[in-house]
XYZ file of C-alpha atoms in Angstrom:
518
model
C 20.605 -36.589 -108.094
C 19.689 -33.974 -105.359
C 16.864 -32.821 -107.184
C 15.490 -35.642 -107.728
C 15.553 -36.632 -104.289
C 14.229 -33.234 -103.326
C 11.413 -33.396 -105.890
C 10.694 -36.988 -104.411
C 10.228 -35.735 -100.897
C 8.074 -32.829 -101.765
C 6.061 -35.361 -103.790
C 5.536 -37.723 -100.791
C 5.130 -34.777 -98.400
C 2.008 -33.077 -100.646
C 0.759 -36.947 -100.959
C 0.795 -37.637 -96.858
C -1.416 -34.014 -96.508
C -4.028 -35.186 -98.809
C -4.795 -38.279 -96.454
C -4.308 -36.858 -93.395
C -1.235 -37.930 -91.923
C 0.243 -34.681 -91.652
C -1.393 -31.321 -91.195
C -0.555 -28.706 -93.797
C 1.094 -25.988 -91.212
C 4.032 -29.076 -90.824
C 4.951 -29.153 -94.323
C 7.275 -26.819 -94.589
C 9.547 -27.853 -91.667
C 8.889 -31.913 -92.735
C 9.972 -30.817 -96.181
C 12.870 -28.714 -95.019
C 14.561 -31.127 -92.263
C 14.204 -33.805 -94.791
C 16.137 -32.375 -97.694
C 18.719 -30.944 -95.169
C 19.606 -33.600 -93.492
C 19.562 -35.385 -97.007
C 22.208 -32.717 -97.868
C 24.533 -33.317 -94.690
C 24.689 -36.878 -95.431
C 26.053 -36.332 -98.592
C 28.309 -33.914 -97.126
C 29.413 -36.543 -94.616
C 29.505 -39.255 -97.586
C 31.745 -36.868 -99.418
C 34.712 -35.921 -96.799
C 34.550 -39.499 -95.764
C 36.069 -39.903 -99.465
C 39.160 -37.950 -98.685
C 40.534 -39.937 -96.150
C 42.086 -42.021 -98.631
C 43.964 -38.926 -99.743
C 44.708 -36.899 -97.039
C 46.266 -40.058 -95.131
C 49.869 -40.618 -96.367
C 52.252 -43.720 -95.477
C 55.206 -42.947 -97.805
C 56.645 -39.578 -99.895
C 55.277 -41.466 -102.969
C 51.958 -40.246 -102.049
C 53.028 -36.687 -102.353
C 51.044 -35.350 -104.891
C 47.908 -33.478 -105.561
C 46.662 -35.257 -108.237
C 43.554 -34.320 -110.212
C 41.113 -37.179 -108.993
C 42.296 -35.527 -105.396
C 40.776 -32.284 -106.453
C 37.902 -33.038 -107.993
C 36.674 -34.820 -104.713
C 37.960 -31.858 -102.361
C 36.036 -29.719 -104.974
C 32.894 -31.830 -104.741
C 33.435 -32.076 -100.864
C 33.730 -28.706 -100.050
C 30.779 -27.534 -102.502
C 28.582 -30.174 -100.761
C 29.580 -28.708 -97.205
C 28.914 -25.083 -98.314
C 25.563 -26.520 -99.610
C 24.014 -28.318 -96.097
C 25.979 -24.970 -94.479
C 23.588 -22.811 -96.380
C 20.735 -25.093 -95.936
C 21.762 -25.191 -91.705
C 21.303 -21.673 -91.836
C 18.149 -21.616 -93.516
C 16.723 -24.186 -91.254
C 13.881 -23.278 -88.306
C 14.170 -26.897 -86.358
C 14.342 -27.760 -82.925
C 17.190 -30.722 -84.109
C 19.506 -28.185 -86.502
C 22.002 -28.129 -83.811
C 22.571 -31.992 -84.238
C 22.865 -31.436 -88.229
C 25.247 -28.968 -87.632
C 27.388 -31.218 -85.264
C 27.535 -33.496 -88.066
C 28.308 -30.907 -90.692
C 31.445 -29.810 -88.266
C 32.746 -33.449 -88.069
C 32.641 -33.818 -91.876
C 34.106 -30.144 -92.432
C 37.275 -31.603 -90.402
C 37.716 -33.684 -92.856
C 37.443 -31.669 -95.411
C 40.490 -29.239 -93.829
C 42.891 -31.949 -93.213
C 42.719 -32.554 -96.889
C 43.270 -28.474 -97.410
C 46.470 -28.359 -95.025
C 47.876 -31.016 -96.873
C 46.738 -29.427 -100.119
C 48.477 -26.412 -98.781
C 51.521 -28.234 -97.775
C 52.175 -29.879 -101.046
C 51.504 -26.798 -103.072
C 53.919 -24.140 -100.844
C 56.430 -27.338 -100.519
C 56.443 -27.909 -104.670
C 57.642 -24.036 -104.874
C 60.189 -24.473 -101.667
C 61.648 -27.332 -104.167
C 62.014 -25.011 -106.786
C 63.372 -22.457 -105.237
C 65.903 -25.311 -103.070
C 66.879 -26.066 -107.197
C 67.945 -22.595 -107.874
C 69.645 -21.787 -104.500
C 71.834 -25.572 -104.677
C 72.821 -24.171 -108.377
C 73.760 -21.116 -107.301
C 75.791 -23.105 -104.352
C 77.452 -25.177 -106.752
C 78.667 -22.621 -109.058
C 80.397 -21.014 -105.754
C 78.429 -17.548 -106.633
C 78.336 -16.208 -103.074
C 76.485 -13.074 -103.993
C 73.693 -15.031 -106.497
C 73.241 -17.050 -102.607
C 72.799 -14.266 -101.128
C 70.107 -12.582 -103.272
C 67.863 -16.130 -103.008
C 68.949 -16.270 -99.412
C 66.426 -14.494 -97.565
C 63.511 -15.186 -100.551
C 64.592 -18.815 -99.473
C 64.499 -18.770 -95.901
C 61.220 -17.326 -95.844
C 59.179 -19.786 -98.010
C 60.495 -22.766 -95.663
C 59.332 -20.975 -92.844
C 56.209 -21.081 -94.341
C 56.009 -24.505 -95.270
C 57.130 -25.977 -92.232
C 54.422 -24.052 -90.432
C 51.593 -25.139 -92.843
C 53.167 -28.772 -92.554
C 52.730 -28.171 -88.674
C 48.787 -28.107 -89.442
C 48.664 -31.605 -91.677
C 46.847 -34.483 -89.678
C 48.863 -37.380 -88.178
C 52.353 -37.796 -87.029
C 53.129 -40.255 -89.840
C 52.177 -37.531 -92.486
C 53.654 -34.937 -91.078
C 57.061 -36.884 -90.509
C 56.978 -37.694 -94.634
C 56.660 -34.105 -95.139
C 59.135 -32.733 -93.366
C 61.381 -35.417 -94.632
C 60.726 -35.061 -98.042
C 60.397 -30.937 -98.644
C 61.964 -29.140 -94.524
C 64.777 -31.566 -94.096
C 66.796 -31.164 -97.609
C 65.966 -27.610 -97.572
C 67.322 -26.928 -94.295
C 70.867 -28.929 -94.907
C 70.677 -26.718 -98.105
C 70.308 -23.735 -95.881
C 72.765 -24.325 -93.499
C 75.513 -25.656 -95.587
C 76.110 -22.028 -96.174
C 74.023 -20.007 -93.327
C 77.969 -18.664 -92.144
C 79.055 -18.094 -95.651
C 76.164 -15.537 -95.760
C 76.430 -13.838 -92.825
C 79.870 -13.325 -93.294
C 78.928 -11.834 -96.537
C 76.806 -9.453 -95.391
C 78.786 -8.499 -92.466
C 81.638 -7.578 -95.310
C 79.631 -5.377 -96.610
C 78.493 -3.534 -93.353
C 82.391 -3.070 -92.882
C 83.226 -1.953 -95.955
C 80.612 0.602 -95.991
C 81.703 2.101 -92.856
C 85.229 2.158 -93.935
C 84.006 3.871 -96.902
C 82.476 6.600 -94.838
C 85.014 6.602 -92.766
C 83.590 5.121 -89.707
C 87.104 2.991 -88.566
C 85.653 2.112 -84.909
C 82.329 0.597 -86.190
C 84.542 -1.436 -88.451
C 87.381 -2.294 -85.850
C 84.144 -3.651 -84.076
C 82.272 -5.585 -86.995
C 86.016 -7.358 -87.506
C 85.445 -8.534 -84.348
C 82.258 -9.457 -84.517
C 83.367 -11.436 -87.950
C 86.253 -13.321 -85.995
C 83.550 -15.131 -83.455
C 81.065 -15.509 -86.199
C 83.914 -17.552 -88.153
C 85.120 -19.418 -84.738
C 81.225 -20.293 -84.220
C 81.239 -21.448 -88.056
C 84.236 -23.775 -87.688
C 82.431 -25.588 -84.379
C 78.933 -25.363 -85.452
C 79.781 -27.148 -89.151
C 82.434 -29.773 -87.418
C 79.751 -30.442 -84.977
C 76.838 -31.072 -87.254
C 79.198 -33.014 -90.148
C 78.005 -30.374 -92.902
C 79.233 -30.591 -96.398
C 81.685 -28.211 -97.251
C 80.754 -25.230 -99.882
C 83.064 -24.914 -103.144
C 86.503 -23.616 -102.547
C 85.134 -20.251 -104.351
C 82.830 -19.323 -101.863
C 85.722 -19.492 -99.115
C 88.349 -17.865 -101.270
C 85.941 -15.311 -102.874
C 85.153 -14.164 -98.597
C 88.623 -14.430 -97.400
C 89.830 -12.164 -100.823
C 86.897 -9.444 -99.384
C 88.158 -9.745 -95.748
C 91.865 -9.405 -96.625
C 91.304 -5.823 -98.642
C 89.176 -4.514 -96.232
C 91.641 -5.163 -93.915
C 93.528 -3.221 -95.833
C 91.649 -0.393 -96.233
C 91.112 -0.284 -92.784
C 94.931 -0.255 -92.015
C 95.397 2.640 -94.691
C 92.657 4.425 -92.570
C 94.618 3.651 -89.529
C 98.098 4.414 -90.302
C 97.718 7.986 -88.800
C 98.040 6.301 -85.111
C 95.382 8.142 -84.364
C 92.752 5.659 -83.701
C 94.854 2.374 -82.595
C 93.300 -1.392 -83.192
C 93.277 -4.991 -80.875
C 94.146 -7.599 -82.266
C 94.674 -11.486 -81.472
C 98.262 -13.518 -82.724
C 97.788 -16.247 -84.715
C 101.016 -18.321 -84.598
C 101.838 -20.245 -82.422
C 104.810 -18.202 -81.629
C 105.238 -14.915 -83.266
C 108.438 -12.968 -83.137
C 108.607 -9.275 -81.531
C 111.519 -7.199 -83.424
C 112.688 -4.356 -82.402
C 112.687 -2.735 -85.987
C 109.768 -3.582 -88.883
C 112.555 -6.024 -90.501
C 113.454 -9.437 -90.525
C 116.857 -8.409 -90.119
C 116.182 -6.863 -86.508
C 116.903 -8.415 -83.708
C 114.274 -10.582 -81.665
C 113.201 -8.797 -78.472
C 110.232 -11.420 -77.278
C 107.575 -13.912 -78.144
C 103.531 -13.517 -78.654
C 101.918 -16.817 -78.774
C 98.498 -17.812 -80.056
C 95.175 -16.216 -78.810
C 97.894 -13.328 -77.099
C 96.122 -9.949 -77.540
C 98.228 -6.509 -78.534
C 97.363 -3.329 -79.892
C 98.664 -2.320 -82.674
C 99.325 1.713 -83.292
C 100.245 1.648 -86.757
C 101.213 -0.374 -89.539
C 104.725 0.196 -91.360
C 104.453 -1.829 -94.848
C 103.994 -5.575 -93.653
C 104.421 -5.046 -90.128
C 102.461 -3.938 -87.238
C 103.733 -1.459 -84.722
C 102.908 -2.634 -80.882
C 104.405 -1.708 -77.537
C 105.764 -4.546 -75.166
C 106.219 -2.926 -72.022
C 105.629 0.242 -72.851
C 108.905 -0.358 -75.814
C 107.987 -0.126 -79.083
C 108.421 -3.096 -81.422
C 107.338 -4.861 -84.177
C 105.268 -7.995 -85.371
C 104.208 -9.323 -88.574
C 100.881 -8.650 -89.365
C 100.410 -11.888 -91.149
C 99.849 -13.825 -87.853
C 97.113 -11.313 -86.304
C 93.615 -10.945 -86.996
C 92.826 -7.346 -87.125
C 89.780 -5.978 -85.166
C 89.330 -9.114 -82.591
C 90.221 -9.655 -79.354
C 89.639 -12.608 -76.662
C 88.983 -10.259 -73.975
C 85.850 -10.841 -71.968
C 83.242 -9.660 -73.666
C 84.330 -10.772 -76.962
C 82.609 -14.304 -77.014
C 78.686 -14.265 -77.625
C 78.257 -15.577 -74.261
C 81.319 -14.419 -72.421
C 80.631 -14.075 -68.536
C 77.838 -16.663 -68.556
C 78.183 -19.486 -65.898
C 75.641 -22.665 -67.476
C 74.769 -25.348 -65.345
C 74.139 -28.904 -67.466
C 73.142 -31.626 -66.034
C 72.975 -34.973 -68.129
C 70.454 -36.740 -66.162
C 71.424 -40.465 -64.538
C 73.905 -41.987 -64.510
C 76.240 -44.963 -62.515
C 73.780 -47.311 -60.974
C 70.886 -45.560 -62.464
C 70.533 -46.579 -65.869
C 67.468 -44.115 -66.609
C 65.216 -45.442 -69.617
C 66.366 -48.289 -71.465
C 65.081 -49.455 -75.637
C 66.232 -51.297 -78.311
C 69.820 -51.916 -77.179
C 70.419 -48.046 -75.922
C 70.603 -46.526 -72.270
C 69.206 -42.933 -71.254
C 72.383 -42.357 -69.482
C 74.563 -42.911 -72.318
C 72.945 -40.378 -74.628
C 72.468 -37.918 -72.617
C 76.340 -37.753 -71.298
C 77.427 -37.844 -74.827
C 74.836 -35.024 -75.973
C 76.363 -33.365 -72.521
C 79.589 -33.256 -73.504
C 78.574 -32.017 -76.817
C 76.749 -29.105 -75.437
C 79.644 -28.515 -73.095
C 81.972 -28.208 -76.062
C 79.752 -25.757 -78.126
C 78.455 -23.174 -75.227
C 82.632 -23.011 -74.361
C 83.289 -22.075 -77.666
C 81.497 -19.320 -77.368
C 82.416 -18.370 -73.661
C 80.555 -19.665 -71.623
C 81.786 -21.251 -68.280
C 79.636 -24.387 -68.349
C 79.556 -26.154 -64.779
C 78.541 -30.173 -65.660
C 76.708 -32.367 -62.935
C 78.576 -35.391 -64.395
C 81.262 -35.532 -66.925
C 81.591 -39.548 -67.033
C 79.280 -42.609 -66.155
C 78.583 -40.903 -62.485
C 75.796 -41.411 -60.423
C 74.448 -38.192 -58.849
C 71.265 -38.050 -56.423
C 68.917 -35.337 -57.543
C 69.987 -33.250 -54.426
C 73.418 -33.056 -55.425
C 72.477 -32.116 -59.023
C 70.504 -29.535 -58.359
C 73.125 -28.460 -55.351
C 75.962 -27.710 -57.832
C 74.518 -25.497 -59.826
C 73.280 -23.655 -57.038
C 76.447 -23.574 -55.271
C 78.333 -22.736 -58.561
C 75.500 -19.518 -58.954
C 75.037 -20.672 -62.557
C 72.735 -18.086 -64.960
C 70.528 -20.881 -66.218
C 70.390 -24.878 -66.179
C 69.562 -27.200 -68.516
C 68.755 -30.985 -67.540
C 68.871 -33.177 -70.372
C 67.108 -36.795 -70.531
C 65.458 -38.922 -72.882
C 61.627 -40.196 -72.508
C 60.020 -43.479 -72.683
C 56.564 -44.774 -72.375
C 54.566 -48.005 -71.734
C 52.870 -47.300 -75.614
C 55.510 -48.032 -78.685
C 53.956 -45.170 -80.540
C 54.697 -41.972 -78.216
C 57.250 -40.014 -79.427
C 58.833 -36.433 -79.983
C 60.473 -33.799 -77.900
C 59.091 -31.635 -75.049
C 60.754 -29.392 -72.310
C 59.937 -28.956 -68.906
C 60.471 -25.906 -66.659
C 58.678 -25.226 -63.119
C 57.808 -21.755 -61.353
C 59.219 -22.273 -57.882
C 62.325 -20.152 -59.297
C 62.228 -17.449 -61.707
C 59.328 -18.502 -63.578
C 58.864 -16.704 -66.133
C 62.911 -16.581 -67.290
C 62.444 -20.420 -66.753
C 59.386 -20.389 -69.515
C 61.383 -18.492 -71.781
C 64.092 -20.544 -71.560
C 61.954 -23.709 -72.144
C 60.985 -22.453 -75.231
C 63.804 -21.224 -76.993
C 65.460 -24.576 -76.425
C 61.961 -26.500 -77.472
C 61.627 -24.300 -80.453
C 65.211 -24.917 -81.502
C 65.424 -28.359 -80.884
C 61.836 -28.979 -82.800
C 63.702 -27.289 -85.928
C 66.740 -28.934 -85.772
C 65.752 -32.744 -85.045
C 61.965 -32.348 -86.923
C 60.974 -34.739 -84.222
C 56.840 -34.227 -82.911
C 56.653 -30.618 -80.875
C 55.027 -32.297 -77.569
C 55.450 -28.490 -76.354
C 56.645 -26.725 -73.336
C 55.270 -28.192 -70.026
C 54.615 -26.675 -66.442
C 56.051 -29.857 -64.529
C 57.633 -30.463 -60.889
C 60.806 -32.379 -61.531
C 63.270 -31.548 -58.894
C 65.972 -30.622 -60.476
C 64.035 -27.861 -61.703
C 62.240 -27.263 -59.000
C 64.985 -26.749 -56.733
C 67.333 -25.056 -58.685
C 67.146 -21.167 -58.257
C 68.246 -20.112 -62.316
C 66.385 -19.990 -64.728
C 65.940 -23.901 -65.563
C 64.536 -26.550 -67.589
C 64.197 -30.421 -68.638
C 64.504 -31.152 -71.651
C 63.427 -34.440 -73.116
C 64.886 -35.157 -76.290
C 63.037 -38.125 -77.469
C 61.317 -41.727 -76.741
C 63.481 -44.461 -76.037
C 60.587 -46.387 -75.821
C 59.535 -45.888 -79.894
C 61.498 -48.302 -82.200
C 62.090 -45.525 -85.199
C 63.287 -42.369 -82.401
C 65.509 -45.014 -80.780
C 66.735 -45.752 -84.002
C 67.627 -41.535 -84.650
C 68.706 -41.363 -80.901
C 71.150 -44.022 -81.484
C 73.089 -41.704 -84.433
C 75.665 -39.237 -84.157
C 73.567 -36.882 -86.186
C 71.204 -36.521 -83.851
C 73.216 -36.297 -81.090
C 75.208 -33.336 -82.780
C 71.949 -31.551 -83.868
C 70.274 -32.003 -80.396
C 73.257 -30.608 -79.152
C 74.155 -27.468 -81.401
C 69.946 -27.206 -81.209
C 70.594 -26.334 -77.215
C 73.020 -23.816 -78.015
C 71.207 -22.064 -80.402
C 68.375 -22.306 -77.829
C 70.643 -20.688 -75.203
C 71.922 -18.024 -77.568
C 68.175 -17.208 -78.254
C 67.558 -16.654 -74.516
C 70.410 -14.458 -74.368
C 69.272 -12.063 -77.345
């Protein structure tokens, strides 16, 4: 068909030189504008085509089928073809041809990314398949093998996802391939670590190396604390008895070795009691006589073990416990918890009289006091001293919220609120941090709570945002606003309104703040 029409023009072109309309020196740019812009149009003609494709409304138009291809194929081969031509082309209007060659080449990559997405997703499936059977058969060590393999193809498809054109797409996408895949993930993300860290200890028990180890048991003891709170808080499904039995088997006999390593006195361990009131003997027997109490989160240091029983000193006597009720190489000392010694300020914004943004049944203040309290919960868990504007339905000028965390000298503060706007469709998340104090803390900040809470919810990234809200503005920490989602959009009310998303917005902050803190 093109070279026909080329042929055609030439014709016509030769024809108007023989009676005069056009002088022979024109030819060659009349013939050459003609036939390119001839070729653009069918460029343009051809990516128009793909917008039927490219343009998804539900997951069962995932697929790259081959009447898809063919008119990608033809699309790009047609764009490559004016591209060439552009090149070629010595006209004063080229510049306009290629404007119009750029608008149909956009086109032609929104069809790629989701070509892209589809393909890299289809594999992530595959590979989700494998690492859900290997789950399943409670085969901690065939999950830990895929783990990493795993990890690293859904990193790679939720970034090519990020590309795809529209909101609505992209929202199908991540539903259908990033969110399964990421429960799948972190229904065992602890069980792997632990794993791993089991295997760090027992290699340096094997060589001998008992303090590295006394520390990595410590280390283990928060990262199972953090486990319990993180998987309560997000409602995770729990992993096969195996797994847990096959971890705690491997913690008890290194425990073990470790205590045979020990036994000299020569290098003494902390630990933390267990029970919730332990017995102190004065001999390693049940048949000595009681000499005092431990209670639960007490810390001792043991010198030695005899058999079953741990040898401590309770002012400066020595005595006995059993070492059943302590956990070997932890302590609750400061410096223990990941973010022991930090003072957070959060401030869930409203409150009282002030309602904040209202939608579809749901008030700002409401949410963010319950996501609050969440966060409150979680950063304590792991040490922090958290310092909350408002605990209750409380109504707080912005003054006073910025004046207790100033007053209270917290590290960092995090406002939390949810956004609304006069048009049904905006939605996502974006934070907010200002450079009147410690501006570029306050940026980092910002995004390590955006990034986290964009991978956790799988709401729109609206990004991190320069912006003079006083609460941020006035506080002298590191600080940032963090809007969560749009009240204001019928579906985000809809997630907003869910535990879920409370809990993942929630353990999505922490994980922010623990990023900071790295």
């Amino acid at each position: 068909m093109k070279n026909r029409h080329m042929i055609t023009a030439m014709f016509l072109t030769v024809l108007l030189c023989v009676v005069g309309y056009i002088s022979p020196s024109n030819v060659s740019a009349a013939t050459s504008y003609s036939s390119v812009e001839k070729l653009v149009s069918e460029a343009e003609e051809d990516a128009e085509a793909l917008k039927s494709y490219y343009n998804l409304t539900s997951s069962k138009q995932i697929n790259i089928s081959s009447s898809f291809m063919s008119v990608y194929d033809e699309s790009k081969a047609s764009i490559n073809e004016a591209q060439t031509a552009i090149y070629n082309l010595s006209d004063s209007r080229k510049s306009d041809l290629q404007k119009r060659l750029n608008a149909a080449n956009v086109y032609r990559l929104r069809a790629a990314y989701l070509i892209d997405s589809v393909t890299n997703g289809d594999t992530l499936r595959k590979y989700m398949q494998q690492f859900e059977s290997a789950i399943n058969k409670g085969q901690i060590s065939e999950i830990n093998s895929q783990y990493d393999k795993y990890s690293t193809q859904l990193k790679k498809v939720e970034a090519t996802i990020g590309k795809v054109y529209g909101s609505t797409s992209r929202r199908i996408l991540l539903d259908y391939y990033i969110t399964p895949a990421k429960v799948a993930k972190e229904r065992v993300i602890y069980e792997v670590s632990q794993f791993r860290l089991l295997n760090k200890i027992n290699t340096y028990i094997t060589q001998g190396k008992l303090t590295q180890a006394n520390s990595n048991f410590a280390v283990l003891q928060r990262l199972k604390n953090r486990a319990v709170e993180i998987k309560k808080a997000g409602n995770y499904a729990n992993v096969p008895t195996s797994i847990t039995q096959s971890l705690l088997q491997t913690e008890q006999k290194l425990k073990k070795d470790y205590s045979a390593g020990g036994n000299s006195g020569s290098s003494p361990v902390e630990a933390v009691v267990t029970a919730s009131a332990l017995n102190v003997r004065s001999e390693p027997s049940l048949d000595s006589d009681v000499v005092g109490k431990l209670y639960n989160g007490d810390s001792v240091t043991v010198y030695k073990f005899v058999g079953d029983w741990a040898q401590i000193k309770v002012n400066g006597t020595v005595c006995y416990v059993h070492k059943n009720y302590l956990v070997i190489g932890s302590s609750q000392e400061t410096g223990d918890a990941l973010l022991s010694g930090k003072v957070i300020g959060i401030d869930p914004g409203h409150g009282g009289k002030d309602s904040g943004a209202v939608g579809f049944g749901l008030k700002e203040k409401d949410i963010v006091l319950d996501v609050g309290l969440k966060v409150q919960k979680l950063l304590e868990a792991e040490g922090a001293k958290v310092v909350m504007t408002r605990k209750d339905d409380t109504f707080l000028e912005l003054q006073d919220r910025a004046k207790v965390a100033n007053n209270a000298k917290t590290d960092i503060f995090i406002s939390l609120h949810i956004n609304a706007a006069t048009s049904e469709s905006a939605n996502g998340t974006e934070t907010y941090w200002n450079g009147n104090y410690e501006s570029a803390a306050s940026k980092k900040l910002a995004e390590k709570i955006q990034t986290r809470l964009i991978e956790k919810l799988g709401t729109r990234n609206r990004g991190v945002k320069d912006a003079g809200f006083y609460v941020i503005k006035y506080t002298t920490m590191p600080s940032v606003l963090a809007e969560l989602g749009f009240i204001s959009n019928e579906a985000e009310a809809a997630r907003l309104k869910t535990s879920q998303f409370r809990d993942n917005a929630a353990e999505a902050i922490l994980l922010g703040v623990l990023d900071y803190y790295k």
